[in-house]
mmCIF file of C-alpha atoms and ligand atoms in Angstrom:
data_model
loop_
_atom_site.group_PDB
_atom_site.id
_atom_site.type_symbol
_atom_site.label_atom_id
_atom_site.label_comp_id
_atom_site.label_asym_id
_atom_site.label_seq_id
_atom_site.Cartn_x
_atom_site.Cartn_y
_atom_site.Cartn_z
ATOM 1 C CA UNK A 500 -116.664 39.697 60.694
ATOM 2 C CA UNK A 501 -115.070 36.250 60.438
ATOM 3 C CA UNK A 502 -115.680 33.253 62.729
ATOM 4 C CA UNK A 503 -112.101 33.504 63.868
ATOM 5 C CA UNK A 504 -112.651 37.148 65.148
ATOM 6 C CA UNK A 505 -114.754 35.634 67.773
ATOM 7 C CA UNK A 506 -112.355 33.244 68.859
ATOM 8 C CA UNK A 507 -111.822 33.268 72.650
ATOM 9 C CA UNK A 508 -108.579 34.216 74.182
ATOM 10 C CA UNK A 509 -106.975 32.448 76.984
ATOM 11 C CA UNK A 510 -108.196 34.645 79.711
ATOM 12 C CA UNK A 511 -111.865 33.612 78.694
ATOM 13 C CA UNK A 512 -111.166 29.718 78.135
ATOM 14 C CA UNK A 513 -108.614 29.205 80.844
ATOM 15 C CA UNK A 514 -109.085 31.806 83.463
ATOM 16 C CA UNK A 515 -105.503 32.842 82.963
ATOM 17 C CA UNK A 516 -103.709 34.731 79.857
ATOM 18 C CA UNK A 517 -100.741 32.456 80.156
ATOM 19 C CA UNK A 518 -101.309 28.751 79.854
ATOM 20 C CA UNK A 519 -97.980 28.221 81.994
ATOM 21 C CA UNK A 520 -99.007 31.064 84.864
ATOM 22 C CA UNK A 521 -97.759 29.540 87.985
ATOM 23 C CA UNK A 522 -99.659 31.624 90.330
ATOM 24 C CA UNK A 523 -103.024 30.742 88.568
ATOM 25 C CA UNK A 524 -102.415 27.049 88.459
ATOM 26 C CA UNK A 525 -101.520 26.786 91.881
ATOM 27 C CA UNK A 526 -104.600 28.884 93.206
ATOM 28 C CA UNK A 527 -106.676 25.823 91.699
ATOM 29 C CA UNK A 528 -106.865 23.569 94.687
ATOM 30 C CA UNK A 529 -109.119 21.391 96.104
ATOM 31 C CA UNK A 530 -110.972 23.216 99.213
ATOM 32 C CA UNK A 531 -113.003 20.613 100.472
ATOM 33 C CA UNK A 532 -110.768 17.545 100.765
ATOM 34 C CA UNK A 533 -113.021 15.577 103.036
ATOM 35 C CA UNK A 534 -116.247 16.029 100.752
ATOM 36 C CA UNK A 535 -118.162 12.833 100.381
ATOM 37 C CA UNK A 536 -120.784 14.123 97.871
ATOM 38 C CA UNK A 537 -120.409 16.448 95.062
ATOM 39 C CA UNK A 538 -123.305 17.869 93.020
ATOM 40 C CA UNK A 539 -123.024 19.020 89.630
ATOM 41 C CA UNK A 540 -125.846 20.620 87.341
ATOM 42 C CA UNK A 541 -126.088 18.498 84.167
ATOM 43 C CA UNK A 542 -128.458 21.214 82.413
ATOM 44 C CA UNK A 543 -129.719 18.577 79.636
ATOM 45 C CA UNK A 544 -132.817 17.288 78.432
ATOM 46 C CA UNK A 545 -133.469 13.666 78.318
ATOM 47 C CA UNK A 546 -134.174 12.639 75.013
ATOM 48 C CA UNK A 547 -136.449 9.793 73.670
ATOM 49 C CA UNK A 548 -136.277 8.734 70.587
ATOM 50 C CA UNK A 549 -139.037 6.901 68.450
ATOM 51 C CA UNK A 550 -136.777 5.960 65.932
ATOM 52 C CA UNK A 551 -136.072 2.126 66.875
ATOM 53 C CA UNK A 552 -134.227 1.254 63.641
ATOM 54 C CA UNK A 553 -131.483 -0.787 64.925
ATOM 55 C CA UNK A 554 -128.130 -0.499 62.676
ATOM 56 C CA UNK A 555 -129.068 2.694 61.200
ATOM 57 C CA UNK A 556 -125.469 3.771 62.295
ATOM 58 C CA UNK A 557 -123.610 0.388 61.381
ATOM 59 C CA UNK A 558 -120.344 1.391 63.077
ATOM 60 C CA UNK A 559 -122.034 2.224 66.471
ATOM 61 C CA UNK A 560 -124.141 -1.040 66.007
ATOM 62 C CA UNK A 561 -120.920 -3.130 65.378
ATOM 63 C CA UNK A 562 -119.338 -1.719 68.380
ATOM 64 C CA UNK A 563 -122.480 -2.591 70.667
ATOM 65 C CA UNK A 564 -122.377 -6.152 69.389
ATOM 66 C CA UNK A 565 -118.736 -6.157 70.359
ATOM 67 C CA UNK A 566 -119.120 -4.633 73.620
ATOM 68 C CA UNK A 567 -121.723 -7.470 74.498
ATOM 69 C CA UNK A 568 -119.609 -10.076 73.956
ATOM 70 C CA UNK A 569 -116.425 -8.359 75.546
ATOM 71 C CA UNK A 570 -117.582 -7.932 78.846
ATOM 72 C CA UNK A 571 -115.483 -9.349 81.827
ATOM 73 C CA UNK A 572 -115.865 -9.553 85.712
ATOM 74 C CA UNK A 573 -113.597 -7.596 87.526
ATOM 75 C CA UNK A 574 -114.334 -9.908 90.801
ATOM 76 C CA UNK A 575 -113.591 -13.122 89.012
ATOM 77 C CA UNK A 576 -111.395 -12.888 86.233
ATOM 78 C CA UNK A 577 -108.374 -10.905 87.790
ATOM 79 C CA UNK A 578 -105.935 -12.534 90.038
ATOM 80 C CA UNK A 579 -106.845 -10.794 93.203
ATOM 81 C CA UNK A 580 -104.696 -13.453 95.098
ATOM 82 C CA UNK A 581 -101.812 -11.839 93.801
ATOM 83 C CA UNK A 582 -99.315 -10.509 96.517
ATOM 84 C CA UNK A 583 -97.987 -6.980 95.619
ATOM 85 C CA UNK A 584 -94.632 -6.367 96.180
ATOM 86 C CA UNK A 585 -94.149 -2.524 96.701
ATOM 87 C CA UNK A 586 -90.532 -2.841 96.334
ATOM 88 C CA UNK A 587 -91.015 -3.936 92.744
ATOM 89 C CA UNK A 588 -93.534 -1.411 92.422
ATOM 90 C CA UNK A 589 -90.809 0.941 93.450
ATOM 91 C CA UNK A 590 -88.166 -0.445 90.961
ATOM 92 C CA UNK A 591 -90.294 -0.262 88.051
ATOM 93 C CA UNK A 592 -91.744 3.142 88.680
ATOM 94 C CA UNK A 593 -92.381 5.306 85.645
ATOM 95 C CA UNK A 594 -90.116 8.114 86.503
ATOM 96 C CA UNK A 595 -86.816 7.554 87.069
ATOM 97 C CA UNK A 596 -84.842 9.923 89.452
ATOM 98 C CA UNK A 597 -81.687 9.429 87.529
ATOM 99 C CA UNK A 598 -83.075 10.100 84.228
ATOM 100 C CA UNK A 599 -86.238 12.120 84.517
ATOM 101 C CA UNK A 600 -85.344 15.737 83.544
ATOM 102 C CA UNK A 601 -87.699 17.215 86.333
ATOM 103 C CA UNK A 602 -86.262 15.049 89.102
ATOM 104 C CA UNK A 603 -82.788 15.704 88.163
ATOM 105 C CA UNK A 604 -83.412 19.069 88.107
ATOM 106 C CA UNK A 605 -85.154 19.170 91.456
ATOM 107 C CA UNK A 606 -81.909 17.305 93.002
ATOM 108 C CA UNK A 607 -79.607 20.364 92.320
ATOM 109 C CA UNK A 608 -78.062 22.060 95.170
ATOM 110 C CA UNK A 609 -80.904 24.438 96.649
ATOM 111 C CA UNK A 610 -83.538 22.575 95.214
ATOM 112 C CA UNK A 611 -86.218 20.712 97.133
ATOM 113 C CA UNK A 612 -85.106 17.148 96.449
ATOM 114 C CA UNK A 613 -81.374 17.953 97.100
ATOM 115 C CA UNK A 614 -79.748 15.307 99.220
ATOM 116 C CA UNK A 615 -82.671 12.787 98.960
ATOM 117 C CA UNK A 616 -81.854 9.255 100.030
ATOM 118 C CA UNK A 617 -83.176 5.776 98.988
ATOM 119 C CA UNK A 618 -85.819 5.921 101.700
ATOM 120 C CA UNK A 619 -87.342 9.322 100.371
ATOM 121 C CA UNK A 620 -87.351 8.149 96.669
ATOM 122 C CA UNK A 621 -88.870 5.044 97.449
ATOM 123 C CA UNK A 622 -91.809 6.944 99.452
ATOM 124 C CA UNK A 623 -92.026 9.229 96.618
ATOM 125 C CA UNK A 624 -92.476 6.248 93.778
ATOM 126 C CA UNK A 625 -94.959 4.685 96.229
ATOM 127 C CA UNK A 626 -97.185 8.044 96.599
ATOM 128 C CA UNK A 627 -96.827 8.660 93.034
ATOM 129 C CA UNK A 628 -98.581 5.213 92.357
ATOM 130 C CA UNK A 629 -101.089 5.824 95.079
ATOM 131 C CA UNK A 630 -101.817 9.113 93.449
ATOM 132 C CA UNK A 631 -101.857 7.839 89.796
ATOM 133 C CA UNK A 632 -104.241 5.052 90.518
ATOM 134 C CA UNK A 633 -106.549 7.492 92.704
ATOM 135 C CA UNK A 634 -106.814 9.880 89.775
ATOM 136 C CA UNK A 635 -107.549 7.007 87.216
ATOM 137 C CA UNK A 636 -110.272 5.761 90.029
ATOM 138 C CA UNK A 637 -111.877 9.572 90.072
ATOM 139 C CA UNK A 638 -111.630 9.776 86.320
ATOM 140 C CA UNK A 639 -113.367 6.555 85.940
ATOM 141 C CA UNK A 640 -115.975 7.956 87.750
ATOM 142 C CA UNK A 641 -116.454 10.987 85.942
ATOM 143 C CA UNK A 642 -116.815 8.382 82.900
ATOM 144 C CA UNK A 643 -119.483 6.368 84.399
ATOM 145 C CA UNK A 644 -121.561 10.009 85.004
ATOM 146 C CA UNK A 645 -120.686 11.160 81.577
ATOM 147 C CA UNK A 646 -121.866 7.787 79.702
ATOM 148 C CA UNK A 647 -124.876 7.786 81.773
ATOM 149 C CA UNK A 648 -125.537 11.283 80.616
ATOM 150 C CA UNK A 649 -125.229 10.139 77.165
ATOM 151 C CA UNK A 650 -127.492 7.350 77.442
ATOM 152 C CA UNK A 651 -130.129 9.994 78.236
ATOM 153 C CA UNK A 652 -129.181 12.862 75.673
ATOM 154 C CA UNK A 653 -128.069 11.320 72.551
ATOM 155 C CA UNK A 654 -130.728 11.238 70.153
ATOM 156 C CA UNK A 655 -129.709 8.108 68.001
ATOM 157 C CA UNK A 656 -130.863 4.529 69.319
ATOM 158 C CA UNK A 657 -127.655 2.881 68.168
ATOM 159 C CA UNK A 658 -125.929 5.107 70.485
ATOM 160 C CA UNK A 659 -128.095 4.806 73.559
ATOM 161 C CA UNK A 660 -127.571 1.181 73.061
ATOM 162 C CA UNK A 661 -123.794 1.314 72.957
ATOM 163 C CA UNK A 662 -123.547 4.030 75.741
ATOM 164 C CA UNK A 663 -125.359 1.785 78.067
ATOM 165 C CA UNK A 664 -122.597 -0.961 77.613
ATOM 166 C CA UNK A 665 -120.137 1.672 78.312
ATOM 167 C CA UNK A 666 -121.879 2.566 81.512
ATOM 168 C CA UNK A 667 -121.552 -1.011 82.667
ATOM 169 C CA UNK A 668 -117.624 -1.024 81.438
ATOM 170 C CA UNK A 669 -117.135 2.051 83.853
ATOM 171 C CA UNK A 670 -118.766 0.891 86.667
ATOM 172 C CA UNK A 671 -116.340 -1.931 86.485
ATOM 173 C CA UNK A 672 -113.500 0.395 86.091
ATOM 174 C CA UNK A 673 -114.064 2.110 88.982
ATOM 175 C CA UNK A 674 -114.819 -0.886 90.954
ATOM 176 C CA UNK A 675 -111.396 -2.554 89.922
ATOM 177 C CA UNK A 676 -109.175 0.565 90.622
ATOM 178 C CA UNK A 677 -110.881 1.074 93.965
ATOM 179 C CA UNK A 678 -110.332 -2.328 94.997
ATOM 180 C CA UNK A 679 -106.772 -2.415 93.874
ATOM 181 C CA UNK A 680 -106.066 1.127 95.832
ATOM 182 C CA UNK A 681 -107.758 -0.502 98.931
ATOM 183 C CA UNK A 682 -106.179 -3.922 99.256
ATOM 184 C CA UNK A 683 -102.822 -3.804 97.326
ATOM 185 C CA UNK A 684 -101.523 -0.164 97.676
ATOM 186 C CA UNK A 685 -101.282 2.317 100.856
ATOM 187 C CA UNK A 686 -103.726 5.055 100.482
ATOM 188 C CA UNK A 687 -106.198 7.060 98.553
ATOM 189 C CA UNK A 688 -105.721 10.833 97.277
ATOM 190 C CA UNK A 689 -108.707 13.203 96.810
ATOM 191 C CA UNK A 690 -109.670 14.136 93.405
ATOM 192 C CA UNK A 691 -107.068 16.278 91.514
ATOM 193 C CA UNK A 692 -108.736 19.984 91.527
ATOM 194 C CA UNK A 693 -107.752 20.389 87.852
ATOM 195 C CA UNK A 694 -109.326 17.040 86.862
ATOM 196 C CA UNK A 695 -112.380 17.693 89.090
ATOM 197 C CA UNK A 696 -112.820 21.171 87.264
ATOM 198 C CA UNK A 697 -112.604 19.728 83.939
ATOM 199 C CA UNK A 698 -115.230 16.796 84.993
ATOM 200 C CA UNK A 699 -117.632 19.423 86.326
ATOM 201 C CA UNK A 700 -117.221 21.290 83.077
ATOM 202 C CA UNK A 701 -118.017 18.407 80.966
ATOM 203 C CA UNK A 702 -121.176 17.424 82.921
ATOM 204 C CA UNK A 703 -122.447 21.174 83.270
ATOM 205 C CA UNK A 704 -122.484 21.380 79.528
ATOM 206 C CA UNK A 705 -125.966 21.240 78.055
ATOM 207 C CA UNK A 706 -124.998 20.098 74.572
ATOM 208 C CA UNK A 707 -124.894 16.343 74.055
ATOM 209 C CA UNK A 708 -121.897 16.142 71.961
ATOM 210 C CA UNK A 709 -119.870 18.271 74.253
ATOM 211 C CA UNK A 710 -119.915 15.384 76.798
ATOM 212 C CA UNK A 711 -118.444 12.891 74.203
ATOM 213 C CA UNK A 712 -115.871 15.533 73.240
ATOM 214 C CA UNK A 713 -114.662 16.211 77.119
ATOM 215 C CA UNK A 714 -114.772 12.427 77.834
ATOM 216 C CA UNK A 715 -114.592 10.210 75.106
ATOM 217 C CA UNK A 716 -112.362 12.144 72.984
ATOM 218 C CA UNK A 717 -110.084 13.903 75.695
ATOM 219 C CA UNK A 718 -110.325 12.236 79.070
ATOM 220 C CA UNK A 719 -110.567 8.778 77.590
ATOM 221 C CA UNK A 720 -108.144 9.409 75.130
ATOM 222 C CA UNK A 721 -105.671 10.402 77.622
ATOM 223 C CA UNK A 722 -106.517 7.565 79.832
ATOM 224 C CA UNK A 723 -105.898 5.057 76.971
ATOM 225 C CA UNK A 724 -102.390 6.502 76.567
ATOM 226 C CA UNK A 725 -101.579 6.456 80.205
ATOM 227 C CA UNK A 726 -102.865 2.888 80.884
ATOM 228 C CA UNK A 727 -100.917 1.728 77.943
ATOM 229 C CA UNK A 728 -97.861 3.326 79.484
ATOM 230 C CA UNK A 729 -98.232 2.204 82.863
ATOM 231 C CA UNK A 730 -99.113 -1.344 81.362
ATOM 232 C CA UNK A 731 -95.791 -1.255 79.491
ATOM 233 C CA UNK A 732 -93.619 -0.314 82.505
ATOM 234 C CA UNK A 733 -95.260 -2.343 85.417
ATOM 235 C CA UNK A 734 -93.986 -5.844 86.131
ATOM 236 C CA UNK A 735 -96.756 -6.258 88.600
ATOM 237 C CA UNK A 736 -98.813 -9.133 87.334
ATOM 238 C CA UNK A 737 -102.218 -8.065 88.673
ATOM 239 C CA UNK A 738 -101.994 -4.539 87.637
ATOM 240 C CA UNK A 739 -100.613 -5.636 84.360
ATOM 241 C CA UNK A 740 -103.860 -7.691 83.951
ATOM 242 C CA UNK A 741 -106.294 -5.044 85.216
ATOM 243 C CA UNK A 742 -104.884 -2.457 82.691
ATOM 244 C CA UNK A 743 -104.873 -4.865 79.740
ATOM 245 C CA UNK A 744 -108.516 -5.564 80.547
ATOM 246 C CA UNK A 745 -109.301 -1.801 81.181
ATOM 247 C CA UNK A 746 -107.527 -0.673 77.852
ATOM 248 C CA UNK A 747 -109.448 -3.097 75.921
ATOM 249 C CA UNK A 748 -112.751 -1.266 76.812
ATOM 250 C CA UNK A 749 -111.341 1.928 76.643
ATOM 251 C CA UNK A 750 -110.179 1.726 73.286
ATOM 252 C CA UNK A 751 -114.028 1.008 72.214
ATOM 253 C CA UNK A 752 -115.148 4.014 74.267
ATOM 254 C CA UNK A 753 -112.730 6.170 72.283
ATOM 255 C CA UNK A 754 -113.810 4.619 69.125
ATOM 256 C CA UNK A 755 -117.568 5.498 70.122
ATOM 257 C CA UNK A 756 -116.541 8.977 70.485
ATOM 258 C CA UNK A 757 -114.904 9.281 67.368
ATOM 259 C CA UNK A 758 -117.335 7.393 65.260
ATOM 260 C CA UNK A 759 -120.386 9.450 66.743
ATOM 261 C CA UNK A 760 -118.660 12.869 66.562
ATOM 262 C CA UNK A 761 -117.568 12.286 62.956
ATOM 263 C CA UNK A 762 -121.033 12.066 61.966
ATOM 264 C CA UNK A 763 -122.341 15.042 64.020
ATOM 265 C CA UNK A 764 -119.600 17.482 63.377
ATOM 266 C CA UNK A 765 -120.196 17.183 59.482
ATOM 267 C CA UNK A 766 -123.092 19.376 60.019
ATOM 268 C CA UNK A 767 -121.784 21.937 62.120
ATOM 269 C CA UNK A 768 -121.028 25.676 61.233
ATOM 270 C CA UNK A 769 -117.561 27.146 61.617
ATOM 271 C CA UNK A 770 -118.742 28.927 64.699
ATOM 272 C CA UNK A 771 -120.168 26.040 66.257
ATOM 273 C CA UNK A 772 -116.696 24.091 65.506
ATOM 274 C CA UNK A 773 -114.736 26.985 67.189
ATOM 275 C CA UNK A 774 -116.989 26.420 70.329
ATOM 276 C CA UNK A 775 -115.549 22.586 70.324
ATOM 277 C CA UNK A 776 -111.834 23.562 69.399
ATOM 278 C CA UNK A 777 -111.900 25.884 72.454
ATOM 279 C CA UNK A 778 -113.391 23.236 74.535
ATOM 280 C CA UNK A 779 -110.781 20.752 73.231
ATOM 281 C CA UNK A 780 -108.061 23.108 74.157
ATOM 282 C CA UNK A 781 -109.267 23.969 77.603
ATOM 283 C CA UNK A 782 -109.619 20.025 78.322
ATOM 284 C CA UNK A 783 -105.857 19.520 77.139
ATOM 285 C CA UNK A 784 -104.634 22.243 79.614
ATOM 286 C CA UNK A 785 -106.676 21.040 82.249
ATOM 287 C CA UNK A 786 -105.307 17.670 81.882
ATOM 288 C CA UNK A 787 -101.497 18.810 81.637
ATOM 289 C CA UNK A 788 -102.156 20.736 84.878
ATOM 290 C CA UNK A 789 -103.479 17.618 86.692
ATOM 291 C CA UNK A 790 -99.966 15.742 85.910
ATOM 292 C CA UNK A 791 -98.305 18.510 87.804
ATOM 293 C CA UNK A 792 -99.420 16.251 90.934
ATOM 294 C CA UNK A 793 -99.671 19.090 93.305
ATOM 295 C CA UNK A 794 -100.857 16.663 96.144
ATOM 296 C CA UNK A 795 -98.264 14.449 95.871
ATOM 297 C CA UNK A 796 -95.359 17.123 96.615
ATOM 298 C CA UNK A 797 -97.619 18.379 99.451
ATOM 299 C CA UNK A 798 -97.806 15.012 101.012
ATOM 300 C CA UNK A 799 -93.931 14.521 100.891
ATOM 301 C CA UNK A 800 -93.455 17.413 102.388
ATOM 302 C CA UNK A 801 -91.650 19.413 99.841
ATOM 303 C CA UNK A 802 -92.155 22.935 98.345
ATOM 304 C CA UNK A 803 -94.953 22.606 95.820
ATOM 305 C CA UNK A 804 -94.474 25.894 94.213
ATOM 306 C CA UNK A 805 -90.861 24.958 93.332
ATOM 307 C CA UNK A 806 -91.829 21.486 92.089
ATOM 308 C CA UNK A 807 -94.646 22.989 89.915
ATOM 309 C CA UNK A 808 -92.392 25.466 88.553
ATOM 310 C CA UNK A 809 -89.706 23.003 87.531
ATOM 311 C CA UNK A 810 -92.192 20.908 85.836
ATOM 312 C CA UNK A 811 -93.826 23.945 83.987
ATOM 313 C CA UNK A 812 -90.088 24.701 82.862
ATOM 314 C CA UNK A 813 -89.200 21.296 81.725
ATOM 315 C CA UNK A 814 -92.720 20.061 80.438
ATOM 316 C CA UNK A 815 -94.347 23.452 79.627
ATOM 317 C CA UNK A 816 -92.500 25.080 77.020
ATOM 318 C CA UNK A 817 -89.768 22.524 75.959
ATOM 319 C CA UNK A 818 -91.665 19.476 76.567
ATOM 320 C CA UNK A 819 -88.851 17.352 77.174
ATOM 321 C CA UNK A 820 -90.677 14.697 79.169
ATOM 322 C CA UNK A 821 -91.268 11.742 77.043
ATOM 323 C CA UNK A 822 -94.179 10.592 79.291
ATOM 324 C CA UNK A 823 -95.934 13.736 79.430
ATOM 325 C CA UNK A 824 -95.743 13.983 75.694
ATOM 326 C CA UNK A 825 -97.099 10.605 75.152
ATOM 327 C CA UNK A 826 -100.271 11.297 77.222
ATOM 328 C CA UNK A 827 -101.261 13.510 74.159
ATOM 329 C CA UNK A 828 -100.376 10.374 71.310
ATOM 330 C CA UNK A 829 -104.239 9.459 71.047
ATOM 331 C CA UNK A 830 -105.894 13.006 71.516
ATOM 332 C CA UNK A 831 -104.259 14.770 68.757
ATOM 333 C CA UNK A 832 -104.716 12.495 65.979
ATOM 334 C CA UNK A 833 -108.449 11.815 66.989
ATOM 335 C CA UNK A 834 -108.808 15.585 67.059
ATOM 336 C CA UNK A 835 -107.308 15.686 63.462
ATOM 337 C CA UNK A 836 -109.593 12.773 62.292
ATOM 338 C CA UNK A 837 -112.652 15.027 63.557
ATOM 339 C CA UNK A 838 -111.776 18.064 61.677
ATOM 340 C CA UNK A 839 -110.891 19.946 64.986
ATOM 341 C CA UNK A 840 -107.328 20.695 64.247
ATOM 342 C CA UNK A 841 -107.850 22.266 60.728
ATOM 343 C CA UNK A 842 -111.210 24.309 60.823
ATOM 344 C CA UNK A 843 -111.118 27.928 61.316
ATOM 345 C CA UNK A 844 -107.736 28.502 59.943
ATOM 346 C CA UNK A 845 -106.125 25.804 61.945
ATOM 347 C CA UNK A 846 -107.019 27.458 65.386
ATOM 348 C CA UNK A 847 -106.462 24.378 67.408
ATOM 349 C CA UNK A 848 -103.207 23.281 65.631
ATOM 350 C CA UNK A 849 -101.927 26.434 66.491
ATOM 351 C CA UNK A 850 -102.906 25.948 70.186
ATOM 352 C CA UNK A 851 -101.634 22.392 70.359
ATOM 353 C CA UNK A 852 -98.411 23.704 68.919
ATOM 354 C CA UNK A 853 -98.091 26.297 71.693
ATOM 355 C CA UNK A 854 -98.476 23.313 74.421
ATOM 356 C CA UNK A 855 -95.952 21.113 72.265
ATOM 357 C CA UNK A 856 -98.190 18.262 71.670
ATOM 358 C CA UNK A 857 -98.769 18.776 67.896
ATOM 359 C CA UNK A 858 -96.204 16.367 66.684
ATOM 360 C CA UNK A 859 -98.743 13.259 67.243
ATOM 361 C CA UNK A 860 -101.145 14.370 64.574
ATOM 362 C CA UNK A 861 -100.230 11.656 62.015
ATOM 363 C CA UNK A 862 -100.184 8.804 64.412
ATOM 364 C CA UNK A 863 -103.186 6.240 64.318
ATOM 365 C CA UNK A 864 -106.489 7.526 65.195
ATOM 366 C CA UNK A 865 -108.580 4.990 67.416
ATOM 367 C CA UNK A 866 -111.555 4.809 65.213
ATOM 368 C CA UNK A 867 -110.700 1.186 64.172
ATOM 369 C CA UNK A 868 -107.973 0.541 66.858
ATOM 370 C CA UNK A 869 -110.252 -1.504 69.457
ATOM 371 C CA UNK A 870 -110.395 -4.684 67.245
ATOM 372 C CA UNK A 871 -106.614 -5.175 67.998
ATOM 373 C CA UNK A 872 -106.862 -4.308 71.546
ATOM 374 C CA UNK A 873 -109.455 -6.656 72.567
ATOM 375 C CA UNK A 874 -107.691 -8.753 75.228
ATOM 376 C CA UNK A 875 -110.708 -10.188 76.418
ATOM 377 C CA UNK A 876 -111.826 -12.152 73.028
ATOM 378 C CA UNK A 877 -108.087 -12.861 72.651
ATOM 379 C CA UNK A 878 -108.080 -14.590 76.167
ATOM 380 C CA UNK A 879 -111.141 -16.378 75.305
ATOM 381 C CA UNK A 880 -109.999 -17.838 72.035
ATOM 382 C CA UNK A 881 -106.994 -18.814 73.549
ATOM 383 C CA UNK A 882 -108.927 -20.515 76.269
ATOM 384 C CA UNK A 883 -110.987 -22.248 73.891
ATOM 385 C CA UNK A 884 -108.060 -23.524 71.660
ATOM 386 C CA UNK A 885 -106.177 -24.695 74.798
HETATM 387 FE FE1 FE2 B 1860 -112.986 3.358 82.013
HETATM 388 FE FE1 FE2 B 1861 -114.040 4.434 79.490
#
């Protein structure tokens, strides 16, 4: 029996045969939106290492040194006195009702957004901003917990050192997104059910390298692309600066994942690699589902089912939405670099083709990109020479 004969089908990986099964997607909802504390079993041993040789893994050691000098302070390094003009936020929203294929289809006669006026569109853009930044904040907390777990579970001292700096980075990210939501926007959203399911799965897995794959490669790879997209579009100066600083950190985090897993994966069997490929596919679909933003449609009082269906039609099979596609522009090349696309007869390549994201495979991976994204170092250099 070959390894591939043991490959799981969609039903086992996703809980549904068809990745685009509308009812199954809608059945995943947040049952307790008022929950304050959420406990997840992390199923892992905390690992001591008595091998303290610093620099045994030079790339990780270099990343650690870089991280120590690139720390910033969310309270004092960002211009919190900026007055945020919500009209401008609406004007620079990432989705344009006159161009976005999903929003255009939803304005057809008989569709949920037919006859929407300026007031409704403005409200939608603000709710999308509230929702997007809320999900960023929740994802950042996921990163905080995952990276604290990596400090405990990774067996290498250089990785424990580096991960400890990432814990501090993630605390800062949760802090600044929460402060932005509280002081500049108009409301929080609870964690999206698909995102929550993914974060729970990552924390739940007992194998230390799965935390890296789920968080550093998949969730943070997507975050880096999403932050970049929002940073490019927004003209709100505080958010622009905030995203610039967060992205400098995120690029290091994704590099940490790529550099650590590259070494670990070299020693894995086909069967072990297949489990990683399946997990990467599961994570990709959960993240695709989270962007269906069910909660926003609900809050806007429009038919959630029809809106999700329209999004799946336009983003699922054909994937004609450039924003939705770009979200995978970091994940796919990083998976390729790690051998995840091609092992086991290209199992993951086929799966990524099915959800229409394979076109990014030859884009730059994030193993070294963090140097060029270090905005904190650039700002300090500029201040010194001024
Ligand atoms: Fe982060
Ligand atoms: Fe991060």
